[in-house]
CSV table of C-alpha atoms in Angstrom, one decimal:
chain,number,residue,atom,x,y,z
A,18,GLY,CA,0.0,0.0,0.0
A,19,ALA,CA,0.8,3.7,0.0
A,20,VAL,CA,2.0,4.0,-3.6
A,21,VAL,CA,2.6,7.3,-5.1
A,22,SER,CA,3.2,7.8,-8.9
A,23,GLN,CA,4.6,10.6,-10.9
A,24,HIS,CA,4.3,11.4,-14.5
A,25,PRO,CA,6.3,11.9,-16.6
A,26,SER,CA,9.5,10.2,-15.2
A,27,ARG,CA,11.7,12.2,-17.5
A,28,VAL,CA,11.0,15.3,-19.6
A,29,ILE,CA,13.1,17.4,-21.8
A,30,CYS,CA,11.8,20.8,-22.8
A,31,LYS,CA,13.0,23.9,-24.5
A,32,SER,CA,13.7,27.1,-22.6
A,33,GLY,CA,10.6,29.3,-22.3
A,34,THR,CA,8.0,26.5,-22.4
A,35,SER,CA,6.0,25.2,-19.5
A,36,VAL,CA,6.0,21.7,-18.1
A,37,LYS,CA,3.4,19.9,-16.0
A,38,ILE,CA,4.3,17.1,-13.6
A,39,GLU,CA,1.5,15.0,-12.1
A,40,CYS,CA,1.6,13.3,-8.7
A,41,ARG,CA,-1.0,10.7,-7.8
A,42,SER,CA,-1.6,8.7,-4.7
A,43,LEU,CA,-2.8,5.4,-6.1
A,44,ASP,CA,-4.2,3.5,-3.1
A,45,PHE,CA,-4.9,6.1,-0.5
A,46,GLN,CA,-6.3,9.5,-0.1
A,47,ALA,CA,-3.6,12.0,0.6
A,48,THR,CA,-4.5,14.8,3.0
A,49,THR,CA,-1.4,16.6,2.1
A,50,MET,CA,1.0,16.5,-0.8
A,51,PHE,CA,4.5,17.9,-0.9
A,52,TRP,CA,6.8,18.9,-3.7
A,53,TYR,CA,10.6,18.7,-3.4
A,54,ARG,CA,13.5,19.5,-5.6
A,55,GLN,CA,16.7,17.6,-5.5
A,56,PHE,CA,20.0,18.6,-7.1
A,57,PRO,CA,22.6,16.0,-7.9
A,58,LYS,CA,24.1,14.4,-4.8
A,59,GLN,CA,22.3,16.8,-2.6
A,60,SER,CA,19.4,16.6,-0.2
A,61,LEU,CA,15.8,17.2,-0.8
A,62,MET,CA,14.6,20.8,-0.7
A,63,LEU,CA,11.0,21.3,0.1
A,64,MET,CA,9.3,23.6,-2.3
A,65,ALA,CA,5.7,23.7,-1.2
A,66,THR,CA,3.1,21.9,0.8
A,67,SER,CA,-0.5,21.6,-0.6
A,68,ASN,CA,-3.7,20.5,0.9
A,69,GLU,CA,-6.6,19.4,-1.3
A,70,GLY,CA,-8.8,22.3,-2.3
A,71,SER,CA,-6.6,25.1,-0.9
A,72,LYS,CA,-3.7,27.1,-2.0
A,73,ALA,CA,-0.2,25.7,-1.6
A,74,THR,CA,2.1,27.0,1.0
A,75,TYR,CA,5.5,27.8,-0.6
A,76,GLU,CA,8.8,27.7,1.2
A,77,GLN,CA,10.9,30.9,1.4
A,78,GLY,CA,12.7,31.6,-1.8
A,79,VAL,CA,10.4,29.5,-4.0
A,80,GLU,CA,8.6,31.6,-6.7
A,81,LYS,CA,5.0,30.7,-6.6
A,82,ASP,CA,4.3,32.2,-10.0
A,83,LYS,CA,7.0,30.1,-11.5
A,84,PHE,CA,6.1,26.8,-9.8
A,85,LEU,CA,2.3,26.5,-9.9
A,86,ILE,CA,0.8,23.9,-7.7
A,87,ASN,CA,-2.7,22.6,-8.0
A,88,HIS,CA,-4.1,20.1,-5.6
A,89,ALA,CA,-7.3,19.2,-7.4
A,90,SER,CA,-8.3,16.1,-5.4
A,91,LEU,CA,-7.2,13.9,-2.5
A,92,THR,CA,-5.3,11.8,-5.0
A,93,LEU,CA,-3.8,14.3,-7.5
A,94,SER,CA,-1.5,17.2,-7.3
A,95,THR,CA,0.3,18.9,-10.2
A,96,LEU,CA,3.4,21.1,-10.4
A,97,THR,CA,3.7,23.3,-13.4
A,98,VAL,CA,7.1,24.8,-14.1
A,99,THR,CA,6.3,27.9,-16.1
A,100,SER,CA,8.6,29.5,-18.6
A,101,ALA,CA,11.3,27.0,-17.8
A,102,HIS,CA,14.9,27.9,-17.9
A,103,PRO,CA,18.0,25.7,-17.8
A,104,GLU,CA,18.5,26.5,-14.1
A,105,ASP,CA,15.2,24.8,-13.5
A,106,SER,CA,16.7,21.5,-14.6
A,107,SER,CA,16.5,19.2,-11.6
A,108,PHE,CA,14.9,16.1,-10.1
A,109,TYR,CA,11.4,16.9,-8.8
A,110,ILE,CA,9.9,14.6,-6.2
A,111,CYS,CA,6.4,14.6,-4.8
A,112,SER,CA,5.2,12.9,-1.7
A,113,ALA,CA,1.9,12.3,0.0
A,114,SER,CA,0.8,11.9,3.5
A,115,PHE,CA,-2.3,10.4,5.1
A,116,SER,CA,-2.7,13.2,7.6
A,117,ASN,CA,-1.4,16.4,9.0
A,118,GLY,CA,1.3,16.3,11.5
A,119,GLY,CA,4.1,13.8,12.0
A,120,TYR,CA,3.0,11.1,9.6
A,121,GLU,CA,5.4,9.5,7.2
A,122,GLN,CA,5.5,10.8,3.7
A,123,TYR,CA,5.3,8.4,0.8
A,124,PHE,CA,7.4,9.5,-2.1
A,125,GLY,CA,6.9,9.3,-5.9
A,126,PRO,CA,9.6,8.0,-8.1
A,127,GLY,CA,10.6,11.5,-9.2
A,128,THR,CA,10.7,13.4,-12.4
A,129,ARG,CA,13.9,14.4,-14.1
A,130,LEU,CA,13.4,17.7,-15.8
A,131,THR,CA,16.0,18.9,-18.4
A,132,VAL,CA,15.6,22.4,-19.9
A,133,THR,CA,17.6,23.0,-23.0
B,26,ALA,CA,15.7,26.0,14.4
B,27,GLN,CA,15.1,22.6,12.9
B,28,LYS,CA,18.2,20.9,11.5
B,29,VAL,CA,19.3,17.4,10.7
B,30,THR,CA,23.0,16.6,10.4
B,31,GLN,CA,24.4,13.5,8.7
B,32,ALA,CA,28.1,14.0,9.1
B,33,GLN,CA,29.0,10.9,7.1
B,34,THR,CA,28.9,11.9,3.4
B,35,GLU,CA,30.1,8.6,2.0
B,36,ILE,CA,30.7,5.2,3.5
B,37,SER,CA,32.1,2.1,1.9
B,38,VAL,CA,32.0,-1.3,3.6
B,39,VAL,CA,32.7,-4.8,2.4
B,40,GLU,CA,29.7,-7.1,2.2
B,41,LYS,CA,28.7,-8.8,5.5
B,42,GLU,CA,30.2,-6.0,7.5
B,43,ASP,CA,28.0,-4.0,9.9
B,44,VAL,CA,27.6,-0.3,9.3
B,45,THR,CA,26.1,2.5,11.3
B,46,LEU,CA,24.8,5.7,9.8
B,47,ASP,CA,24.7,8.6,12.1
B,48,CYS,CA,22.0,11.2,12.4
B,49,VAL,CA,21.9,14.2,14.8
B,50,TYR,CA,19.0,16.5,15.0
B,51,GLU,CA,18.1,19.9,16.4
B,52,THR,CA,14.7,21.1,17.4
B,53,ARG,CA,13.0,23.1,20.0
B,54,ASP,CA,9.7,21.2,19.6
B,55,THR,CA,8.7,18.8,22.4
B,56,THR,CA,6.7,16.7,19.9
B,57,TYR,CA,8.6,15.7,16.7
B,58,TYR,CA,9.1,12.8,14.5
B,59,LEU,CA,12.2,11.1,13.1
B,60,PHE,CA,12.4,9.2,9.9
B,61,TRP,CA,14.9,7.3,7.8
B,62,TYR,CA,14.5,6.9,4.0
B,63,LYS,CA,16.5,4.9,1.5
B,64,GLN,CA,17.1,6.3,-2.0
B,65,PRO,CA,18.5,3.7,-4.3
B,66,PRO,CA,20.0,4.7,-7.7
B,67,SER,CA,16.6,4.6,-9.3
B,68,GLY,CA,15.8,7.7,-7.3
B,69,GLU,CA,12.6,6.8,-5.5
B,70,LEU,CA,12.7,7.3,-1.7
B,71,VAL,CA,11.7,4.3,0.3
B,72,PHE,CA,10.3,4.8,3.8
B,73,LEU,CA,12.1,2.8,6.4
B,74,ILE,CA,11.0,3.9,9.8
B,75,ARG,CA,9.3,6.6,11.8
B,76,ARG,CA,9.9,7.4,15.5
B,77,ASN,CA,7.9,9.7,17.7
B,78,SER,CA,9.7,11.9,20.1
B,79,PHE,CA,8.0,10.4,23.1
B,80,ASP,CA,9.0,6.8,22.1
B,81,GLU,CA,12.7,6.2,22.7
B,82,GLN,CA,12.4,2.4,22.3
B,83,ASN,CA,14.9,1.1,19.9
B,84,GLU,CA,13.7,-1.0,17.0
B,85,ILE,CA,14.9,-3.9,15.0
B,86,SER,CA,13.6,-5.0,11.7
B,87,GLY,CA,15.5,-7.8,10.2
B,88,ARG,CA,19.0,-6.6,9.5
B,89,TYR,CA,18.1,-3.0,10.3
B,90,SER,CA,18.1,-1.5,13.7
B,91,TRP,CA,17.6,2.1,15.0
B,92,ASN,CA,19.0,3.7,18.1
B,93,PHE,CA,17.1,6.7,19.3
B,94,GLN,CA,18.6,8.7,22.1
B,95,LYS,CA,17.0,12.0,23.1
B,96,SER,CA,19.9,12.8,25.5
B,97,THR,CA,22.2,13.2,22.5
B,98,SER,CA,19.6,14.1,19.9
B,99,SER,CA,20.6,11.2,17.8
B,100,PHE,CA,18.8,8.7,15.7
B,101,ASN,CA,21.4,6.3,14.3
B,102,PHE,CA,20.7,3.5,11.9
B,103,THR,CA,22.6,0.2,11.8
B,104,ILE,CA,22.7,-2.3,9.0
B,105,THR,CA,23.9,-5.7,10.1
B,106,ALA,CA,25.6,-8.1,7.7
B,107,SER,CA,25.4,-5.6,4.8
B,108,GLN,CA,24.5,-6.7,1.3
B,109,VAL,CA,25.2,-5.2,-2.1
B,110,VAL,CA,21.5,-4.3,-2.4
B,111,ASP,CA,21.9,-2.0,0.6
B,112,SER,CA,24.0,0.4,-1.5
B,113,ALA,CA,22.0,3.6,-1.7
B,114,VAL,CA,21.8,7.1,-0.2
B,115,TYR,CA,20.1,7.1,3.2
B,116,PHE,CA,18.4,10.2,4.5
B,117,CYS,CA,17.4,11.0,8.0
B,118,ALA,CA,14.5,13.4,8.4
B,119,LEU,CA,12.9,15.4,11.2
B,120,GLY,CA,9.2,16.1,11.0
B,121,ASN,CA,7.1,18.5,13.1
B,122,THR,CA,3.4,18.7,13.9
B,123,GLY,CA,2.9,21.0,11.0
B,124,ASN,CA,4.0,18.2,8.7
B,125,GLN,CA,7.1,19.9,7.6
B,126,PHE,CA,10.1,17.7,6.9
B,127,TYR,CA,13.7,18.6,7.3
B,128,PHE,CA,16.1,16.3,5.6
B,129,GLY,CA,19.7,15.7,6.3
B,130,THR,CA,22.2,15.8,3.5
B,131,GLY,CA,22.2,12.1,3.2
B,132,THR,CA,24.8,9.4,3.5
B,133,SER,CA,25.9,7.5,0.4
B,134,LEU,CA,26.5,3.9,1.3
B,135,THR,CA,28.4,1.5,-1.0
B,136,VAL,CA,28.6,-2.1,-0.1
B,137,ILE,CA,31.5,-3.8,-1.9
B,138,PRO,CA,31.0,-7.4,-2.8
């Protein structure tokens, strides 16, 4: 149980275009979903936290207009990287949690974004 | 301030050796949660364990064991009789009641056959 999927697993796009990444909890309803960014050989950096039906809470330094997050249902959250630039190239990972506060997060397999 | 320190950046062991991954955390919260995750080369993080701040009981799961000591703010992870499949990056994380996670920088473990 507690499976989280992400789509696509890899995407290459041209500078200036937008890319949408989907995150789905397959066998449970996720109260909260999270989006992380991971640079090579580095730790995960939390970008934003989203609860179904409400606006995402962004971490300091994360541009909310650039990284649009929509948590449409208890099983789906999307991250759209708008007007992507090469510096946005990274590994994006989503996670989902059953509840608020202290519960383990289950991670998706990640999406490797390359902006050319 | 919330912080997790994994001082060991990279560790290499020979198969069947035991290895301990260190994790030290900082928090002012009285209620918090500690986690270990495994990230194999495929990239997907695998949940290993969660510990609540009020439960200092150590845990063993097969070849894995965890030692939680509040007195030293540590939550160390030991793999007994390591195997090649254990090669991965291991992350320690601190969670609060607001569901925020703070990850350490990870320890890359290589098990040499």
